[in-house]
Short mmCIF file of C-alpha atoms in Angstrom, two decimals:
data_model
loop_
_atom_site.label_atom_id
_atom_site.label_comp_id
_atom_site.label_asym_id
_atom_site.label_seq_id
_atom_site.Cartn_x
_atom_site.Cartn_y
_atom_site.Cartn_z
CA MET A 1 123.05 131.50 84.18
CA ARG A 2 124.23 128.16 84.18
CA HIS A 3 124.07 125.49 81.98
CA ALA A 4 122.63 122.08 82.53
CA SER A 5 125.93 120.52 82.42
CA GLN A 6 127.70 122.87 84.24
CA GLN A 7 125.03 122.34 87.03
CA THR A 8 126.64 120.84 90.33
CA PRO A 9 125.25 117.50 90.35
CA PRO A 10 123.27 116.22 93.62
CA PRO A 11 124.91 115.07 96.38
CA CYS A 12 124.90 111.52 96.79
CA ILE A 13 122.30 110.44 100.08
CA PHE A 14 121.96 107.02 100.50
CA PHE A 15 119.97 105.18 103.50
CA PHE A 16 121.57 101.63 104.19
CA THR A 17 120.94 98.79 106.39
CA VAL A 18 123.78 95.82 107.50
CA ARG A 19 122.80 93.23 109.56
CA LEU A 20 124.75 90.82 111.12
CA GLN A 21 124.20 86.92 109.80
CA ASP A 22 122.65 86.23 113.57
CA ARG A 23 119.36 88.07 113.98
CA ARG A 24 119.41 87.22 117.18
CA SER A 25 122.62 88.24 118.37
CA ASP A 26 123.37 91.56 120.50
CA LEU A 27 126.86 91.89 119.26
CA LEU A 28 126.55 95.43 118.03
CA LEU A 29 125.87 97.23 121.25
CA ARG A 30 128.26 94.78 123.24
CA GLU A 31 130.99 95.70 121.09
CA MET A 32 129.74 99.44 120.59
CA ASN A 33 133.71 100.73 121.26
CA ARG A 34 134.65 98.44 118.47
CA LEU A 35 132.11 99.70 115.76
CA ARG A 36 132.56 103.27 116.57
CA ASN A 37 136.81 102.25 115.89
CA ALA A 38 135.59 100.47 112.88
CA THR A 39 133.56 103.80 111.53
CA ARG A 40 136.55 105.81 112.16
CA THR A 41 138.77 103.94 110.17
CA ALA A 42 136.40 103.81 107.30
CA LEU A 43 135.57 107.65 107.48
CA SER A 44 139.21 108.44 107.55
CA ALA A 45 139.96 105.98 104.25
CA TYR A 46 136.70 106.97 102.44
CA PRO A 47 135.05 110.04 103.52
CA PHE A 48 131.54 110.31 104.24
CA GLN A 49 128.71 112.01 106.12
CA ILE A 50 126.58 110.17 108.49
CA ASP A 51 123.50 112.10 108.65
CA ASP A 52 121.26 109.58 110.55
CA ILE A 53 121.84 106.28 112.45
CA VAL A 54 120.54 103.64 114.34
CA VAL A 55 122.62 100.83 115.88
CA LEU A 56 119.79 98.34 117.00
CA PRO A 57 121.21 94.92 118.94
CA ASN A 58 121.87 93.03 115.49
CA LYS A 59 121.52 95.83 112.68
CA ILE A 60 122.28 99.32 111.71
CA HIS A 61 119.92 101.68 109.62
CA THR A 62 121.92 105.27 108.42
CA ILE A 63 122.11 107.85 105.96
CA TRP A 64 124.90 108.92 104.75
CA THR A 65 126.19 111.76 102.55
CA LEU A 66 128.39 110.71 100.01
CA PRO A 67 131.19 113.33 98.61
CA GLU A 68 130.05 114.94 95.21
CA GLY A 69 130.96 112.11 92.12
CA ASP A 70 131.79 109.45 94.52
CA ALA A 71 129.26 106.86 95.39
CA GLU A 72 131.18 104.01 96.08
CA VAL A 73 129.33 102.29 99.24
CA SER A 74 131.09 99.10 99.05
CA ARG A 75 134.49 100.10 100.02
CA ARG A 76 133.17 101.75 102.69
CA TRP A 77 130.73 99.40 104.35
CA GLY A 78 133.63 96.73 103.69
CA LEU A 79 136.29 98.31 105.56
CA LEU A 80 133.89 99.02 107.62
CA LYS A 81 132.56 95.86 108.34
CA ALA A 82 135.57 94.17 107.85
CA GLN A 83 137.10 96.37 110.88
CA PHE A 84 134.40 95.48 113.79
CA SER A 85 134.98 91.53 112.85
CA ARG A 86 139.13 91.74 113.10
CA GLY A 87 139.75 90.08 116.36
CA LEU A 88 136.30 88.53 116.69
CA PRO A 89 135.96 84.75 117.23
CA ALA A 90 134.05 83.63 114.03
CA PRO A 91 130.45 82.64 115.29
CA VAL A 92 130.26 78.63 116.47
CA HIS A 93 127.35 78.47 114.01
CA ARG A 94 128.53 79.84 110.79
CA HIS A 95 126.68 79.26 107.82
CA PRO A 96 127.94 76.68 104.90
CA ALA A 97 128.40 79.70 102.44
CA SER A 98 130.08 81.73 104.42
CA VAL A 99 132.95 78.79 105.40
CA ARG A 100 133.01 78.09 101.65
CA ASN A 101 133.63 81.99 100.55
CA GLY A 102 136.08 82.68 103.50
CA ASP A 103 133.73 84.74 105.66
CA LYS A 104 134.04 85.57 109.32
CA GLY A 105 130.52 84.55 109.54
CA ILE A 106 129.54 87.98 111.38
CA TRP A 107 127.37 90.28 108.83
CA GLN A 108 125.23 89.31 106.46
CA ARG A 109 126.36 89.65 103.08
CA GLY A 110 126.13 92.91 101.00
CA VAL A 111 124.34 95.94 102.30
CA TRP A 112 120.86 97.06 101.42
CA ALA A 113 121.09 100.70 100.05
CA HIS A 114 118.55 103.12 98.91
CA ARG A 115 119.66 106.39 96.92
CA LEU A 116 117.58 109.18 97.74
CA SER A 117 115.89 111.64 95.91
CA ASP A 118 114.46 114.13 97.65
CA PRO A 119 113.18 115.74 101.41
CA ASP A 120 110.28 113.90 101.36
CA ASP A 121 112.31 110.79 100.96
CA ILE A 122 114.99 111.19 103.48
CA ALA A 123 112.46 112.89 105.89
CA ALA A 124 111.00 109.26 105.42
CA HIS A 125 113.98 107.50 106.32
CA ARG A 126 114.75 109.28 108.95
CA HIS A 127 111.73 108.83 110.86
CA MET A 128 112.13 105.06 110.13
CA ILE A 129 115.53 105.55 111.84
CA TYR A 130 114.47 107.33 114.69
CA SER A 131 111.84 105.02 115.56
CA ALA A 132 113.35 101.68 114.92
CA PRO A 133 113.81 101.10 118.65
CA VAL A 134 110.14 101.19 119.44
CA GLN A 135 109.12 99.75 116.17
CA THR A 136 111.52 96.81 117.47
CA GLY A 137 110.31 96.49 121.06
CA LEU A 138 113.27 97.69 122.19
CA VAL A 139 111.65 101.14 123.99
CA THR A 140 108.31 102.62 124.27
CA ASP A 141 109.83 105.72 123.18
CA PRO A 142 112.53 106.79 120.63
CA ARG A 143 114.18 108.82 123.07
CA GLN A 144 114.85 105.95 125.44
CA TRP A 145 116.98 104.56 123.36
CA PRO A 146 121.23 105.34 123.32
CA HIS A 147 122.32 104.75 120.35
CA THR A 148 120.53 106.65 117.75
CA SER A 149 121.49 110.36 116.14
CA LEU A 150 117.59 111.50 117.22
CA HIS A 151 119.27 113.07 120.30
CA ARG A 152 121.41 115.07 118.02
CA ALA A 153 118.81 116.17 115.77
CA LEU A 154 116.26 116.50 118.71
CA ARG A 155 119.69 119.46 120.30
CA ALA A 156 120.07 120.90 116.70
CA GLY A 157 116.16 121.45 116.12
CA THR A 158 116.47 119.97 112.66
CA TRP A 159 113.87 117.20 114.44
CA THR A 160 110.59 117.49 116.33
CA MET A 161 108.74 114.99 118.12
CA PRO A 162 105.14 114.56 117.66
CA ARG A 163 102.36 114.50 119.92
CA ASP A 164 102.48 110.76 120.23
CA ASN A 165 105.77 110.25 121.64
CA ALA A 166 105.44 106.82 121.13
CA ALA A 167 106.34 107.45 116.83
CA ALA A 168 109.39 109.63 116.18
#
């Protein structure tokens, strides 16, 4: 029998929302390959697992599992955002704070993060990810949205669609 101090700590599982500074932008969709490459770079430098994700025109919702004992999210998101932004022109109308801080002005500062605590919390955030394209009015059925891990979850049998297909 293990003592509490010898037990393996639970994995660091986080839900994140990151947004573009321009909420009307569709840059993430137009630059999907750039986003994929930036994600690969961040994964290579600071490993993590993408459990679920949806990429919307101006924001990303995702669940990541970080390596045991590593809850450092700032470096991962900082690198991903920097790699994505590199080579893109700065927006014409940058927020004055972005100019002052030397930011390119593509991303909102920071990341909204929530450490997921139990299976119900994970399931609720997965549902939010899968239903986001419907909630934002982009599609009427979440299976219609191509930029989501819902398709992978359905193929793997780790998620089933409710009878009302309009809500994941």
